[in-house]
Coordinates of N, CA and C in Angstrom, one line a residue:
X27 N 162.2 -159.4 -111.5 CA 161.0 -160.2 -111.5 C 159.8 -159.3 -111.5
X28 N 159.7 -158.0 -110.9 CA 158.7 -157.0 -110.8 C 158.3 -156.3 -112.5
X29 N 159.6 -156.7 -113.4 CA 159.6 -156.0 -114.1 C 159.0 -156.8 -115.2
X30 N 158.9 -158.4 -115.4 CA 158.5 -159.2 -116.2 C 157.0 -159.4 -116.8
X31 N 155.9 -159.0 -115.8 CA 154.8 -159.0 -116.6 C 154.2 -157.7 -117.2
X32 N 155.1 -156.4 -116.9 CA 154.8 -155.2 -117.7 C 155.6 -155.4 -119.1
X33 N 156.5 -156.0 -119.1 CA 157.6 -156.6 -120.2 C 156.8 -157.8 -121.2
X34 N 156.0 -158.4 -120.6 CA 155.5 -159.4 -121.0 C 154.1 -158.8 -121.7
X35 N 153.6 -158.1 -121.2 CA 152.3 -157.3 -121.8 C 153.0 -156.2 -122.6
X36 N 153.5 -155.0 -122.9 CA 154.7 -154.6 -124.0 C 154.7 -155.5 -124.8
X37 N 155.3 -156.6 -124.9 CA 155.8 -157.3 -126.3 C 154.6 -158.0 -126.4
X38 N 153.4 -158.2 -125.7 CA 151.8 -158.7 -126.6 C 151.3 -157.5 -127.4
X39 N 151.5 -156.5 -126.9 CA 150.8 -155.4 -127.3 C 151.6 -154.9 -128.8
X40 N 152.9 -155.3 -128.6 CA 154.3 -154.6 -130.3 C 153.7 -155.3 -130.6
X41 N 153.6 -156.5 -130.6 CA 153.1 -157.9 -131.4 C 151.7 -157.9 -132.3
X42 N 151.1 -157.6 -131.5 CA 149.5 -157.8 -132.2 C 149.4 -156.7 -133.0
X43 N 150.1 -155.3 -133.1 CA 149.6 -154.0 -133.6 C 150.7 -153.7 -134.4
X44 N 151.9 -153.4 -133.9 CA 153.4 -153.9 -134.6 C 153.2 -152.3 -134.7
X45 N 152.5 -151.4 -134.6 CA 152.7 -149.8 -135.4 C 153.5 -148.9 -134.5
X46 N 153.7 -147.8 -135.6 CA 154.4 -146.6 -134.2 C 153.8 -146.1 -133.5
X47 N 152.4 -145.8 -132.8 CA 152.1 -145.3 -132.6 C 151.8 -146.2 -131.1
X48 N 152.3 -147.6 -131.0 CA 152.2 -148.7 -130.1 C 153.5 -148.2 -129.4
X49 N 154.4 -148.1 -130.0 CA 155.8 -147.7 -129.2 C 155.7 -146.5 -128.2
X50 N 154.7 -145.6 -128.6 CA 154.7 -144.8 -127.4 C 153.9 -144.9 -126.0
X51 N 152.8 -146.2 -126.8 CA 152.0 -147.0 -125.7 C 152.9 -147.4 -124.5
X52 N 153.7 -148.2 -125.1 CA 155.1 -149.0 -124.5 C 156.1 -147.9 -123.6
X53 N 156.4 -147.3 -124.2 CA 157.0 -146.2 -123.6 C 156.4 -145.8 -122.3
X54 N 155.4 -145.6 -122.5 CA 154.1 -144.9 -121.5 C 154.2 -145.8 -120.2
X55 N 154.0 -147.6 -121.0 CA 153.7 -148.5 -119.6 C 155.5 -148.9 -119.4
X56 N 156.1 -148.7 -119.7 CA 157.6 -148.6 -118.9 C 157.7 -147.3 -117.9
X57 N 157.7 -146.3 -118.5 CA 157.4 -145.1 -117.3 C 156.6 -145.4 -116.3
X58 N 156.0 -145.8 -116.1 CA 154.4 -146.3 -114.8 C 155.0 -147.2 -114.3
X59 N 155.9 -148.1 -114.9 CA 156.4 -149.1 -114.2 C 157.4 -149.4 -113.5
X60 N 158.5 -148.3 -114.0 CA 159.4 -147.4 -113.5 C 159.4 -146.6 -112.3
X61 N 158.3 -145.8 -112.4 CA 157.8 -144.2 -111.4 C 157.3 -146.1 -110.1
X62 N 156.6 -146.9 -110.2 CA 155.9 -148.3 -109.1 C 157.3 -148.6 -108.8
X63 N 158.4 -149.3 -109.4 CA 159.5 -149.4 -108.7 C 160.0 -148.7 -107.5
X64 N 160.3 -147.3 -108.1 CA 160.9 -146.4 -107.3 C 160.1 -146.0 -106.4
X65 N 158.5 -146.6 -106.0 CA 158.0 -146.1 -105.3 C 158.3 -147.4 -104.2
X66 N 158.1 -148.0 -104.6 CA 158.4 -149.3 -103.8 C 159.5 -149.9 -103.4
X67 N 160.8 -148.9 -103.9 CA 162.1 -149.0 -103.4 C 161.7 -148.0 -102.2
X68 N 161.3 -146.8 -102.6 CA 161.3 -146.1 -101.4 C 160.3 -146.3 -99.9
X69 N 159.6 -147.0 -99.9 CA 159.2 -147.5 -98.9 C 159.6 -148.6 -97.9
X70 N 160.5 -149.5 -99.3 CA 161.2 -151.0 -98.2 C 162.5 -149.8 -97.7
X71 N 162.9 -149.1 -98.3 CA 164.0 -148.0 -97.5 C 163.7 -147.6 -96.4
X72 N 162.3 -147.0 -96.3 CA 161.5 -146.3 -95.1 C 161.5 -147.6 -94.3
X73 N 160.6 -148.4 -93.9 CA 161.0 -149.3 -93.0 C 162.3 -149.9 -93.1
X74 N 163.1 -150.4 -93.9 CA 164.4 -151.2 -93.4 C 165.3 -149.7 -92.6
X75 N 165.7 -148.8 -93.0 CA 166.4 -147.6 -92.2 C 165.7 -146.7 -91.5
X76 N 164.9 -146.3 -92.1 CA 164.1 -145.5 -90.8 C 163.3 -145.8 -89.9
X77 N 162.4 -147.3 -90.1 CA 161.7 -147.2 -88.6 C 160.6 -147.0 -89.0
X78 N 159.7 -147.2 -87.6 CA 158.2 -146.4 -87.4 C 159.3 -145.2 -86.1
X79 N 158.6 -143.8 -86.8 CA 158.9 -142.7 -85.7 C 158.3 -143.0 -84.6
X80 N 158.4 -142.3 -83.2 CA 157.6 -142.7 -82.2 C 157.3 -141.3 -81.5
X81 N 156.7 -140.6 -80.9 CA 156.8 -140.0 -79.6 C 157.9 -140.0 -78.6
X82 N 158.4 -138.3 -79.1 CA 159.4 -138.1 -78.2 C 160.7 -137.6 -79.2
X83 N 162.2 -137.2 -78.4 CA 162.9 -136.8 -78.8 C 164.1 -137.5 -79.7
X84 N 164.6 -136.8 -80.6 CA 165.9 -137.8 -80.7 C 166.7 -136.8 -81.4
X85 N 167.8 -137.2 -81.1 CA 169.4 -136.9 -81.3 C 169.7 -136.0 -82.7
X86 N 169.9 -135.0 -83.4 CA 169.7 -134.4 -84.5 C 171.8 -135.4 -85.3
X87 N 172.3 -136.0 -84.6 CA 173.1 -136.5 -85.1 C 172.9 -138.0 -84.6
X88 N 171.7 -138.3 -84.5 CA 171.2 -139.9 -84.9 C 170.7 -139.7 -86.3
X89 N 170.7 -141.6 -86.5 CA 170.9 -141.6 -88.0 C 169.5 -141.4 -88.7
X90 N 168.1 -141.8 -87.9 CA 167.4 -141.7 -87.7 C 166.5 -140.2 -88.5
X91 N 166.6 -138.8 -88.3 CA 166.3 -137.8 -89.0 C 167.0 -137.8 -90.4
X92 N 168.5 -138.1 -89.9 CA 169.4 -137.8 -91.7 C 168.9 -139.2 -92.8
X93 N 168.3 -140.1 -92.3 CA 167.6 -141.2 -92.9 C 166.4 -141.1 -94.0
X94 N 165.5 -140.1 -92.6 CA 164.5 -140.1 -92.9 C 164.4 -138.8 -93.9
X95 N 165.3 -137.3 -93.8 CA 165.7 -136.7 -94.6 C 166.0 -137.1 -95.9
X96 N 166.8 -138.2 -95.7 CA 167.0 -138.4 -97.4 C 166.0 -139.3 -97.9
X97 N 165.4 -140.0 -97.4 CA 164.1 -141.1 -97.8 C 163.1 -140.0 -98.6
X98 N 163.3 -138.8 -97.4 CA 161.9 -137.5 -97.8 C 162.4 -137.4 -99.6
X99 N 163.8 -136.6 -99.7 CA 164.4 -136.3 -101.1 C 164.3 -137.0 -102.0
X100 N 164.3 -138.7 -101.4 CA 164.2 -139.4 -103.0 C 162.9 -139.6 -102.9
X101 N 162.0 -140.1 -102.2 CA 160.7 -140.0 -102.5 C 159.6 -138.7 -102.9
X102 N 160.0 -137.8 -102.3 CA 159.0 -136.5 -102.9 C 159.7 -135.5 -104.4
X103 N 160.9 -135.5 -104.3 CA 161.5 -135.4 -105.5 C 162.2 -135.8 -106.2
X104 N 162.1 -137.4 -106.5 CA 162.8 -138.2 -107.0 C 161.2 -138.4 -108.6
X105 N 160.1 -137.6 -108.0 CA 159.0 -138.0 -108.9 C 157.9 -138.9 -108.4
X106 N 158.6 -140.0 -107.8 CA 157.6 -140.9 -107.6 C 156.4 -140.8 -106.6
X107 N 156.3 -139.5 -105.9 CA 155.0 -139.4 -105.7 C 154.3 -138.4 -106.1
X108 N 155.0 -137.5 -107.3 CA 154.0 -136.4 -107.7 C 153.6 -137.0 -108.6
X109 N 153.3 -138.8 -109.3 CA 152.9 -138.8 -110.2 C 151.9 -139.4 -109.5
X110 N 151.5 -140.2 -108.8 CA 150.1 -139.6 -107.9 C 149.7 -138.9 -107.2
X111 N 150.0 -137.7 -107.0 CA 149.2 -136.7 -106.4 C 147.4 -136.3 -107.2
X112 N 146.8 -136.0 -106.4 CA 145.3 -135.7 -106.5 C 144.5 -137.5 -107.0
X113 N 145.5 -138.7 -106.6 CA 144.8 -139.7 -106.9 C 144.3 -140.7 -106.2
X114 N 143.4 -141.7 -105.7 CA 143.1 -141.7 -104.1 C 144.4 -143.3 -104.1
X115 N 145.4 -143.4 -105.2 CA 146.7 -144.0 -104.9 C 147.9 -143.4 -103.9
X116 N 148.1 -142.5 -104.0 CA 148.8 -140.9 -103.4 C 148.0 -141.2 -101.3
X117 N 146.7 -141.8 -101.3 CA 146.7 -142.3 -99.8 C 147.1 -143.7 -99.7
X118 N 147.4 -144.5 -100.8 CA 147.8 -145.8 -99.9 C 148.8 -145.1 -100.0
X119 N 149.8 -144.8 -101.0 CA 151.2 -144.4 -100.5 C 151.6 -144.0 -99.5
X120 N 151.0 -142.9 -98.7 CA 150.7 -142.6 -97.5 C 150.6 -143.7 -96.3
X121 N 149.5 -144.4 -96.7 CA 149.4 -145.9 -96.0 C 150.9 -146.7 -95.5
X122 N 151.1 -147.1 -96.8 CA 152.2 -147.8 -97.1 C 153.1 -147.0 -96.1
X123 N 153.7 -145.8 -96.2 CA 154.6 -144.8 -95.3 C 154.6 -145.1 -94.1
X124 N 153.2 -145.3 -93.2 CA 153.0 -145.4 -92.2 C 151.9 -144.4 -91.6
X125 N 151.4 -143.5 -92.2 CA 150.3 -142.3 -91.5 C 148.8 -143.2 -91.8
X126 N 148.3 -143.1 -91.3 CA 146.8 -143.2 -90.8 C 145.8 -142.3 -91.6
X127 N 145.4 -142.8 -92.6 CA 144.9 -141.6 -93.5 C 143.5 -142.8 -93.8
X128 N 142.1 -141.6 -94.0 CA 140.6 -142.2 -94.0 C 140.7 -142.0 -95.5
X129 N 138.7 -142.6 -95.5 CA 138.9 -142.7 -96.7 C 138.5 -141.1 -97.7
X130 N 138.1 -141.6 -98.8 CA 137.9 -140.2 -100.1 C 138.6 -138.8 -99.7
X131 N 139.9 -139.5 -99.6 CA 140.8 -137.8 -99.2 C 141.5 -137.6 -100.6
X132 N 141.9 -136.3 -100.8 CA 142.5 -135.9 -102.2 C 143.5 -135.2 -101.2
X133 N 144.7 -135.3 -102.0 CA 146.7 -134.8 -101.4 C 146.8 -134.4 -102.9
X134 N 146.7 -132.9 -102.8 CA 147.5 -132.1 -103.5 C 148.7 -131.6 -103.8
X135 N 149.5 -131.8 -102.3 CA 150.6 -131.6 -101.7 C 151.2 -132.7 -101.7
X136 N 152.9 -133.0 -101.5 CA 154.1 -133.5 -101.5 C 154.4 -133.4 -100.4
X137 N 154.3 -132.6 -99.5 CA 154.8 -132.2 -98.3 C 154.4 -132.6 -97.2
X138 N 154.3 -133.7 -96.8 CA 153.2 -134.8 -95.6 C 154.9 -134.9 -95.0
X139 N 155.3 -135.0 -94.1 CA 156.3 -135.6 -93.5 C 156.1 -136.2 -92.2
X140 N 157.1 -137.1 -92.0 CA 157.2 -138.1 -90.3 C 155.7 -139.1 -90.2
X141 N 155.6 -139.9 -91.8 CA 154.3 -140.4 -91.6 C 153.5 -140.9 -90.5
X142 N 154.5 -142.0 -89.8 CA 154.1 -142.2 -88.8 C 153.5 -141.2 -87.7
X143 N 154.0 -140.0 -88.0 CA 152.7 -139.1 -87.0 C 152.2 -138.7 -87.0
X144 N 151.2 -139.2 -88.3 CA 150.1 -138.2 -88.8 C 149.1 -138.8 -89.1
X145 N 147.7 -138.1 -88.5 CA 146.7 -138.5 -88.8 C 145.9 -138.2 -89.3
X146 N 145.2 -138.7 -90.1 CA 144.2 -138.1 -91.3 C 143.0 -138.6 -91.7
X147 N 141.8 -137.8 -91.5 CA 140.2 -138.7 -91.2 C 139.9 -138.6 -92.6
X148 N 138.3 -139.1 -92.6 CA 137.5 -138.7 -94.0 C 137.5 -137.5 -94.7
X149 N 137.9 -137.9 -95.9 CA 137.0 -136.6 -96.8 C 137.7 -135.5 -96.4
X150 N 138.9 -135.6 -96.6 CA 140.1 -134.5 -95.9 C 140.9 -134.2 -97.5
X151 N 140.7 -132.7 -97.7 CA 141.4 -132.0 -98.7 C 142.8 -131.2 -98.5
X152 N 143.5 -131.8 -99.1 CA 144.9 -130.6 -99.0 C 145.6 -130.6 -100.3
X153 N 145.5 -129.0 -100.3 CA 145.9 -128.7 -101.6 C 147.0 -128.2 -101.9
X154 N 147.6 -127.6 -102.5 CA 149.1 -127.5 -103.0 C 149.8 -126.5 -102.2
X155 N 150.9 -127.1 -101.8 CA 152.0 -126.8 -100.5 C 151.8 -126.8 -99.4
X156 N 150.7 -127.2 -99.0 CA 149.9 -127.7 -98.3 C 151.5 -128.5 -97.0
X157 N 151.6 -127.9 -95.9 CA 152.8 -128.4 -95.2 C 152.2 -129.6 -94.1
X158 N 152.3 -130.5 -94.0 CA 152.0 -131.3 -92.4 C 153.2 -131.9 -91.7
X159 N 153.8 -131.3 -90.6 CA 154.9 -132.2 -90.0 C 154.4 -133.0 -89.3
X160 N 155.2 -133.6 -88.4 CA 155.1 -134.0 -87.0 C 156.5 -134.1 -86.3
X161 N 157.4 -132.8 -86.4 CA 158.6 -132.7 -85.8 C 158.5 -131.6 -85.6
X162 N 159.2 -130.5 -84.9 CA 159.8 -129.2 -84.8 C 161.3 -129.4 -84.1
X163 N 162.3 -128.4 -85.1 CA 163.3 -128.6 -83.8 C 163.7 -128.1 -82.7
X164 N 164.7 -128.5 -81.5 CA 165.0 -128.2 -80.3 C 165.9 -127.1 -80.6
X165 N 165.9 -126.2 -79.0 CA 166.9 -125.6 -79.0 C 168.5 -126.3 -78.7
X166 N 168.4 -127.2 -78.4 CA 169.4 -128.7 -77.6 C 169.7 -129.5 -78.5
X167 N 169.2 -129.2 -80.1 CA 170.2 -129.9 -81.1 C 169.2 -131.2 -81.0
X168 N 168.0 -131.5 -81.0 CA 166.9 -132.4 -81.2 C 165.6 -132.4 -82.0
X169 N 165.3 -133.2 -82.5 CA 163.9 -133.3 -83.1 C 162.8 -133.6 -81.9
X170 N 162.2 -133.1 -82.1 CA 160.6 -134.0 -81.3 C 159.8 -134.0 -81.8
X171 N 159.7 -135.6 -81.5 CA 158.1 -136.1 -82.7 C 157.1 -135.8 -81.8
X172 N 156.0 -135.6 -82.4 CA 154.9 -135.7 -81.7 C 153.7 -136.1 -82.7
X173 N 152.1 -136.6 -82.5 CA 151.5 -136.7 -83.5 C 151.1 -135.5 -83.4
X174 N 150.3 -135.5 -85.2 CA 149.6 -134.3 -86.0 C 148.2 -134.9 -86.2
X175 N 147.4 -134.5 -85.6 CA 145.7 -135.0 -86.1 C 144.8 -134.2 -86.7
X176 N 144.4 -134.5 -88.0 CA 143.4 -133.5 -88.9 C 142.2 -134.6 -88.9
X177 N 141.0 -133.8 -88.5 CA 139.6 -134.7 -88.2 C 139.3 -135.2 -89.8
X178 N 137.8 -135.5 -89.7 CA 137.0 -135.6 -91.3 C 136.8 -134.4 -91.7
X179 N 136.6 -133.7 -92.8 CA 136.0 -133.0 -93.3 C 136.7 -131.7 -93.3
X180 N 137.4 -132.1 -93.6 CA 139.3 -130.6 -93.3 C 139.2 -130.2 -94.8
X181 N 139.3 -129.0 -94.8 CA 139.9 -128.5 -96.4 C 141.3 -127.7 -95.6
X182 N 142.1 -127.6 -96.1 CA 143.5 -127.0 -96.3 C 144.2 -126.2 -97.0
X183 N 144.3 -125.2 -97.5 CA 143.8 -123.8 -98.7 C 145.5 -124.3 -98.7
X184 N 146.1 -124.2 -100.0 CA 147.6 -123.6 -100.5 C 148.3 -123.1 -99.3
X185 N 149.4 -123.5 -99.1 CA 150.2 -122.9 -98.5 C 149.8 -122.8 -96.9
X186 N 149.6 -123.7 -96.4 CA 148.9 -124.1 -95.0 C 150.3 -124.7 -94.3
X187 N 150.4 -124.6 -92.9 CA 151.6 -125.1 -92.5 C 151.3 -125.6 -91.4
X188 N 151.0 -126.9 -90.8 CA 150.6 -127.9 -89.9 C 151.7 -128.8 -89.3
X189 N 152.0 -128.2 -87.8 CA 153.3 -128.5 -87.5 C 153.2 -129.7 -86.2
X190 N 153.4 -130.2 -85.1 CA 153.7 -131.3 -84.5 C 152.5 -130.9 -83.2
X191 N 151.7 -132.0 -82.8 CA 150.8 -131.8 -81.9 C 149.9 -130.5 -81.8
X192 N 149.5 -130.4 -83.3 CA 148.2 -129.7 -83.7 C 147.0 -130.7 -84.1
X193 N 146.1 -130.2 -83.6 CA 144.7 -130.6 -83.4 C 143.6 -130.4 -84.1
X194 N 143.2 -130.9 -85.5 CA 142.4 -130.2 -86.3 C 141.2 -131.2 -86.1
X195 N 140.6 -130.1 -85.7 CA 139.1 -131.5 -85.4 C 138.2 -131.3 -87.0
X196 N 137.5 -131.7 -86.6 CA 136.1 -132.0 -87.5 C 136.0 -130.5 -88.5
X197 N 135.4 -130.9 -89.5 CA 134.8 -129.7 -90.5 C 135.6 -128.4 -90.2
X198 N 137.1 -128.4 -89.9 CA 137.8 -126.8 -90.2 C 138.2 -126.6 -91.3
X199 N 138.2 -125.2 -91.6 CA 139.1 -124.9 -93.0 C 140.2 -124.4 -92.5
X200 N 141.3 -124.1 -93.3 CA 142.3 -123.6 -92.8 C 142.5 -123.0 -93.9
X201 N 142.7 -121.7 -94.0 CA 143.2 -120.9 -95.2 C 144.2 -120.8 -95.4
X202 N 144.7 -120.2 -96.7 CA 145.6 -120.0 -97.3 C 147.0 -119.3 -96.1
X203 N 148.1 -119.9 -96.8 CA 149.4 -119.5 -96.1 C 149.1 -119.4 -94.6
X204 N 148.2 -120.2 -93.8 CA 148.2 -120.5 -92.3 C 149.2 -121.1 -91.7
X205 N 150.0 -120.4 -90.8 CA 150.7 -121.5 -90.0 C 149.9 -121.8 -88.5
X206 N 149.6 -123.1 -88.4 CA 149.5 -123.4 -87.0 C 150.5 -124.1 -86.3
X207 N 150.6 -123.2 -84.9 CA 151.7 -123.7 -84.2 C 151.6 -124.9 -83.5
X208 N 152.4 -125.5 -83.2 CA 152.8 -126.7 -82.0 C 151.7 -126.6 -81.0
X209 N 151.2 -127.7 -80.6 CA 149.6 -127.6 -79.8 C 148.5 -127.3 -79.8
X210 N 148.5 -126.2 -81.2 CA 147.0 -125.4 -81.2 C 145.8 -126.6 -81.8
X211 N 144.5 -126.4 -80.8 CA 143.7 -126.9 -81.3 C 142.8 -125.9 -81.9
X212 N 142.1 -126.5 -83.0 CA 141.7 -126.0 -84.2 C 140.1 -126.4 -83.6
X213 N 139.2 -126.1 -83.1 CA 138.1 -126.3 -82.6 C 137.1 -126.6 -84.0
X214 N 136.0 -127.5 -84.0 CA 135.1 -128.0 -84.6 C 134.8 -126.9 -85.3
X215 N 134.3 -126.6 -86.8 CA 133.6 -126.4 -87.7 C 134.3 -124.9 -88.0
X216 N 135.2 -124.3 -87.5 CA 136.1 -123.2 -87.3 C 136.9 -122.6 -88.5
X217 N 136.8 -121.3 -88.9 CA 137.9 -121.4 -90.0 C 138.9 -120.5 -89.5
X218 N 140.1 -120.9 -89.8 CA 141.8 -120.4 -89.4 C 142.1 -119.5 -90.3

């Protein structure tokens, strides 16, 4: 049923023009419509088996991480979100996932994980490899979630690594290949 009015616009479009150079039109809006499927399978996945994450620990053989592990796999390399990346569609997806993301942000990166615990203000840039969790693991064979908060006005240089109950307030930059650890707050207007 999802697939019937891109099918239905295809055969207006063979129709009226009938040439080769329409078939690759067609080609084009099957792929787009394809890449929207798979994007939309992977999110009724995300909520039907994994949940909203919450604060707090859980079991590294609950089904819960190995869920959300593979939901990560088919969604960030399955394609269907690097074909919006740098597009302000690439934040509802985000939306849709469950993270809290403001508006005119650009995601250069793939690598956002544990949506639900991540937060993301205005006019917030992250660019490629760009890491954000909201987990680390235990010595005790556990995950713990915790939230991740990046204020407005954040740039995030390549290769930045933003891990569980870090604090990026307002106007930081974070340079290249930064890791911030678990708890550090990133103080107002500051560069890392």
């Amino acid at each position: 049923m999802l697939l019937l009015p891109g099918y239905i616009l295809v055969k207006e479009l063979d129709e009226n023009v009938g040439s080769r150079p329409l078939s690759y039109v067609s080609l084009l809006l099957w792929y787009l419509i394809f890449q929207y499927c798979k994007a939309i399978v992977a999110i009724t996945y995300k909520w039907v088996f994994v949940g909203k994450f919450r604060e707090g620990r859980v079991a590294m053989h609950a089904l819960g991480p190995w869920a959300n592990s593979y939901m990560l796999q088919v969604v960030s390399h399955a394609g269907c979100a690097e074909l919006y990346l740098g597009t302000p569609l690439y934040a509802y997806f985000l939306k849709a996932w469950g993270a809290t993301v403001g508006s005119r942000c650009c995601f250069l990166t793939q690598w956002i994980f544990d949506y639900d615990c991540i937060s993301i203000g205005d006019r917030v840039v992250l660019l490629n490899d760009v890491s954000v969790f909201g987990h680390t693991f235990g010595d005790d064979g556990t995950m713990e979630f915790a939230p991740t908060s990046i204020g407005s006005n954040v740039n995030c240089h390549s290769g930045a690594f933003l891990t569980r109950m870090v604090q990026v307030e307002d106007g930081v930059t974070v340079m290249q290949n930064t890791c911030v650890l678990p708890g550090e707050v990133l103080a107002e207007g500051s560069v890392w």
